[in-house]
Amino acid sequence: MEEKKRAGALRDVDPFTVEIIKDSLIAIGDEMFVALQRTSKSTIIYEVLDYACGLTDNQARLITQGNGVTGFLGTLDFSVKDAINKFAARGLLNPGDVIITNDPYGGGGTHLSDVCLVMPIFYDGEIVAYSANKAHWTEVGGKDPGSWTTDSTEVYQEGLQFPCIKIFEGGKPIQSLVDLIAANVRMPDMTLGDLWAGVAALRVGERRFVELCDKYGKDLVLASIEQLLDNGERLVRLELAKLPKGVYEAEDYIDDDGLGNGPFRVCVKVTITDDEFICDFRGTHPQVPGPVNCSYTGLVAGARCIFKAITNPAIPANEGTFRPLKIITEPRTIFTAERPAAVSTYWETMLYVTDLIWKALAPAIPERLTAGHFLSVCADVLANIHPDTGELALLVEPTAGGWGAGKYKDGENGMVCIGDGETYIIPVEVAETRYGFLVDQYALNTAGGGAGEKRGGTGVIRDYRILADEAYFTATFGRHKFLPWGMDGGKPGTRNEVRVISAHGEPERVFGKCARLRLRRNDVVRLITGCGGGYGNPYRRPVEKVQEDVRNGYITLNQAWEDYGVRLNPETLAVEELAPQRQDNRAKD
């Protein structure tokens, strides 16, 4: 009866009004996003934008999502479903209630640092929608500062778990739970600040949705939501029809789990039909002892991320846009870990979900997909006592790197990985002021790699000089052992790595993962991210492009000769010699 009533409401209104309502719903997600950024106390939220905001309908179907992190595309609706099953289905939700959850094994969780808040939106006494957001809190407790680490062996070491519980009732915080959080985190003011910011964003979503119902009527708004979802599906299916039908497979290897185990084989079989985009991950390695495990939510998010990129990234994300995507998997794999598996660095594995589908399809649709990129978030935690304030300073951040070259373009330089989406790096000035160290350099990584007719993008180098008496450093730089892949004869990229340069006579250390590494005053931590894979035979790269690359500092004179077969004069950059292989390629052309 309700559906017929809404369909009738939709027929009686001109399509322009419906379009305005649909655009207004999308704008609500964007306004929530800005509200959270402007009220948060964590740099990883207000500078990096490591969070997502959005609305679902009363069935937990995603209506709109404003997000910095594309890796959260599979999470908000899962969290709302959990809240519906636990509370709404039993009539236990009231206006002003807020649910908090970070359960990695259900309810839209990824790792404990990513905390989701959900609020029911009531209109005329019934729940008509949900407002939700998910943000990376700098501190949620656990055995390590920053709450994620590379050597945990079970989730209980990784921080506070919120198993889909109420933190607000009737618009008022449950003070006992707030006190419990404050007592179990190292920086309670920052953590609670992130909580209040999340609640503020939820209330923006609630207020704007109610205003929309007041203006146009509840039935028309709900009917417009149905059209928004159906339209999203229609647009995606138009793009799906353009993709080549068939079965495509890829495999790769995850470096290790942080505890010395590995590598771990992961694989996918992608089947594209007229109606479906099917990703089968069966055969992937079982869950592992270390914290690189990814739960099912992360698997879905990784698949949604690349599915959206392949079809039409410009379509606003909603439940309809993901209807053709089907996922097949097995329980207790490294992609579908179950309690109490350690998951604090889950992104190292979730990103392989995206990359495997990318790698499988890149040869078939080179006009849409590039060669492999540096892949890892390349995240680090640096904890020290700030030399100016005497208080704990806790840096938690991602790092940018090089993207792969495409059929028609060079790779992008110094850009965050695909899982981080539209996020940013903490500015040098902010890092130095807030965390009490010096950034000695922030430069492009010209170590080579990614050679091709189209050159892979370069990674970056960032040096941190310790000014405190001591500091503790944790990092996970995946793709340290298995390089970004090239395409069509292009060379692989280079690895991600961390180097510690001691000021106290100790030998230089190089690694991909570390936990709580003790540093002393004037030690330097050098963060190095890899270059993306190249596309096409390097000897086909035009000579003038090679000269330009050297002039701009993207490659060295030695690399110009060794990788591209072009010997240049060191002073004038005039061509002095071309390698015989380059001559052979010209003859073939």
XYZ file of C-alpha atoms in Angstrom, residues 33-258:
226
model
C 31.319 15.519 5.206
C 32.273 19.166 5.670
C 30.729 19.284 9.155
C 32.850 16.359 10.337
C 36.043 17.804 8.895
C 35.533 21.216 10.497
C 34.774 19.889 13.982
C 37.293 17.036 14.335
C 40.431 17.279 16.476
C 42.542 14.653 14.639
C 44.796 15.647 11.744
C 44.074 12.305 10.096
C 40.465 13.484 9.856
C 40.598 17.233 9.258
C 43.813 17.242 7.159
C 43.916 13.767 5.590
C 40.096 13.289 5.291
C 40.239 9.663 6.436
C 36.487 9.258 6.855
C 33.149 8.959 5.058
C 29.616 10.271 5.666
C 26.303 9.333 4.159
C 22.636 8.385 4.320
C 20.821 5.089 3.917
C 17.103 4.434 3.681
C 15.265 2.529 6.399
C 16.331 -0.769 4.793
C 20.048 0.151 5.028
C 20.321 0.763 1.287
C 22.977 3.395 0.610
C 21.420 6.645 -0.672
C 24.447 8.910 -0.790
C 27.993 8.948 0.495
C 30.510 11.758 0.754
C 33.899 10.218 1.377
C 37.576 10.974 1.307
C 38.514 7.297 1.624
C 37.203 5.178 -1.265
C 37.996 2.132 0.869
C 34.888 2.937 2.928
C 32.510 2.364 0.001
C 31.425 -0.990 1.416
C 31.007 -0.057 5.045
C 28.261 2.418 5.968
C 25.351 0.300 4.753
C 26.780 -2.752 6.542
C 26.901 -0.783 9.817
C 23.318 0.388 9.426
C 22.164 -3.193 8.746
C 23.749 -4.257 12.011
C 21.968 -1.462 13.879
C 18.638 -2.404 12.273
C 19.026 -6.081 13.167
C 20.034 -5.379 16.749
C 17.765 -2.446 17.611
C 15.242 -1.284 15.000
C 13.854 -4.764 14.303
C 12.972 -5.022 18.007
C 11.574 -1.510 18.281
C 14.483 -0.307 20.421
C 15.424 2.865 18.539
C 14.149 6.331 19.456
C 14.810 9.852 18.132
C 18.265 11.066 19.152
C 19.751 7.599 19.643
C 23.269 7.069 18.278
C 24.841 3.652 17.712
C 28.605 3.156 17.793
C 30.334 0.178 16.155
C 33.803 -0.820 14.970
C 33.391 -4.609 14.912
C 35.759 -5.808 12.164
C 33.921 -9.103 11.633
C 30.448 -7.680 11.096
C 28.550 -4.430 11.179
C 30.691 -2.685 8.604
C 33.925 -2.834 10.574
C 37.405 -2.814 9.062
C 39.844 -2.326 11.932
C 39.176 -0.948 15.401
C 40.471 2.535 14.589
C 37.707 3.023 11.993
C 34.698 3.885 14.151
C 31.193 4.084 12.674
C 28.315 6.104 14.151
C 24.692 5.538 13.101
C 21.603 7.653 13.881
C 17.977 6.848 12.947
C 16.057 9.653 11.263
C 12.414 9.798 12.329
C 9.558 11.545 10.550
C 5.906 11.328 11.632
C 6.903 8.793 14.255
C 8.614 6.311 11.914
C 12.201 5.700 10.858
C 12.554 6.952 7.289
C 16.339 6.894 6.922
C 19.658 6.637 8.745
C 22.528 9.080 9.019
C 25.954 7.427 9.305
C 29.665 8.166 9.257
C 32.905 6.262 9.654
C 36.160 7.926 10.677
C 39.671 6.858 11.614
C 40.145 7.817 15.257
C 43.792 8.465 16.104
C 43.511 6.579 19.402
C 41.196 3.747 20.493
C 43.555 2.186 23.046
C 45.302 -1.146 22.615
C 48.874 -2.155 23.245
C 50.460 0.389 20.866
C 50.239 4.181 20.540
C 48.002 4.958 17.581
C 46.145 1.661 18.155
C 47.235 -0.109 14.973
C 50.467 -2.069 14.789
C 52.273 -4.642 12.661
C 52.834 -7.387 15.257
C 49.481 -7.984 16.949
C 48.233 -11.567 16.951
C 44.615 -11.093 18.034
C 42.072 -8.295 17.926
C 42.049 -7.882 21.707
C 45.497 -6.251 21.477
C 44.322 -3.629 18.997
C 42.055 -1.394 21.059
C 38.511 -0.910 22.313
C 35.784 -2.875 20.547
C 32.335 -1.303 20.173
C 29.970 -4.182 19.340
C 27.087 -2.136 17.886
C 25.941 -0.434 21.092
C 24.168 2.806 21.938
C 26.356 5.734 22.944
C 23.501 8.298 22.877
C 19.931 7.717 24.057
C 17.266 10.275 23.331
C 19.847 12.825 22.260
C 21.972 12.525 25.411
C 25.336 10.756 25.698
C 25.570 7.681 27.904
C 28.149 9.135 30.272
C 29.347 5.818 31.691
C 30.378 4.676 28.208
C 32.003 8.037 27.448
C 33.975 7.728 30.704
C 35.009 4.186 29.761
C 36.371 5.387 26.413
C 38.260 8.269 28.018
C 39.876 5.914 30.548
C 41.145 3.510 27.889
C 42.756 5.787 25.302
C 46.038 7.672 25.461
C 44.630 10.990 24.209
C 41.055 11.218 25.517
C 40.521 14.839 24.488
C 41.309 14.014 20.856
C 39.338 10.761 20.829
C 36.236 12.283 22.391
C 36.613 15.274 20.071
C 36.350 12.894 17.132
C 33.258 11.331 18.721
C 31.512 14.700 19.126
C 32.471 15.647 15.562
C 30.901 12.449 14.265
C 27.704 13.094 16.197
C 27.566 16.652 14.858
C 27.759 15.325 11.294
C 24.966 12.821 12.008
C 22.736 15.627 13.266
C 23.390 17.667 10.127
C 22.196 14.696 8.064
C 19.139 14.243 10.250
C 18.195 17.933 10.151
C 18.561 18.274 6.395
C 16.601 15.085 5.671
C 13.717 16.210 7.898
C 13.735 19.623 6.205
C 13.495 17.861 2.841
C 10.461 15.880 4.033
C 8.878 19.065 5.394
C 9.324 20.815 2.075
C 8.282 18.093 -0.382
C 6.438 15.537 1.718
C 7.723 12.231 3.046
C 6.163 10.076 0.313
C 7.695 12.075 -2.510
C 11.132 12.064 -0.855
C 11.018 8.290 -0.344
C 9.775 7.757 -3.888
C 12.612 9.937 -5.177
C 15.078 7.741 -3.274
C 13.785 4.711 -5.169
C 14.300 6.551 -8.434
C 17.783 7.654 -7.355
C 18.775 4.035 -6.698
C 17.205 2.759 -9.903
C 18.870 5.525 -11.887
C 22.248 4.612 -10.362
C 21.747 1.014 -11.445
C 20.655 2.064 -14.941
C 23.719 4.249 -15.484
C 26.111 1.557 -14.257
C 24.527 -1.086 -16.466
C 25.034 1.171 -19.477
C 28.762 1.194 -18.673
C 28.785 -2.534 -17.913
C 27.437 -3.186 -21.403
C 30.551 -1.521 -22.868
C 32.953 -3.912 -21.119
C 34.243 -6.984 -22.969
C 32.388 -10.113 -21.863
C 34.479 -13.033 -20.657
C 36.489 -14.528 -17.813
C 39.669 -12.832 -16.569
C 42.051 -14.062 -13.885
C 44.948 -12.702 -11.848
C 47.089 -13.692 -8.899
C 49.612 -11.904 -6.719
C 51.423 -12.232 -3.413
C 51.141 -10.279 -0.167
C 54.622 -9.694 1.286
C 54.179 -11.005 4.830
C 52.011 -10.643 7.928
C 54.411 -8.561 10.032
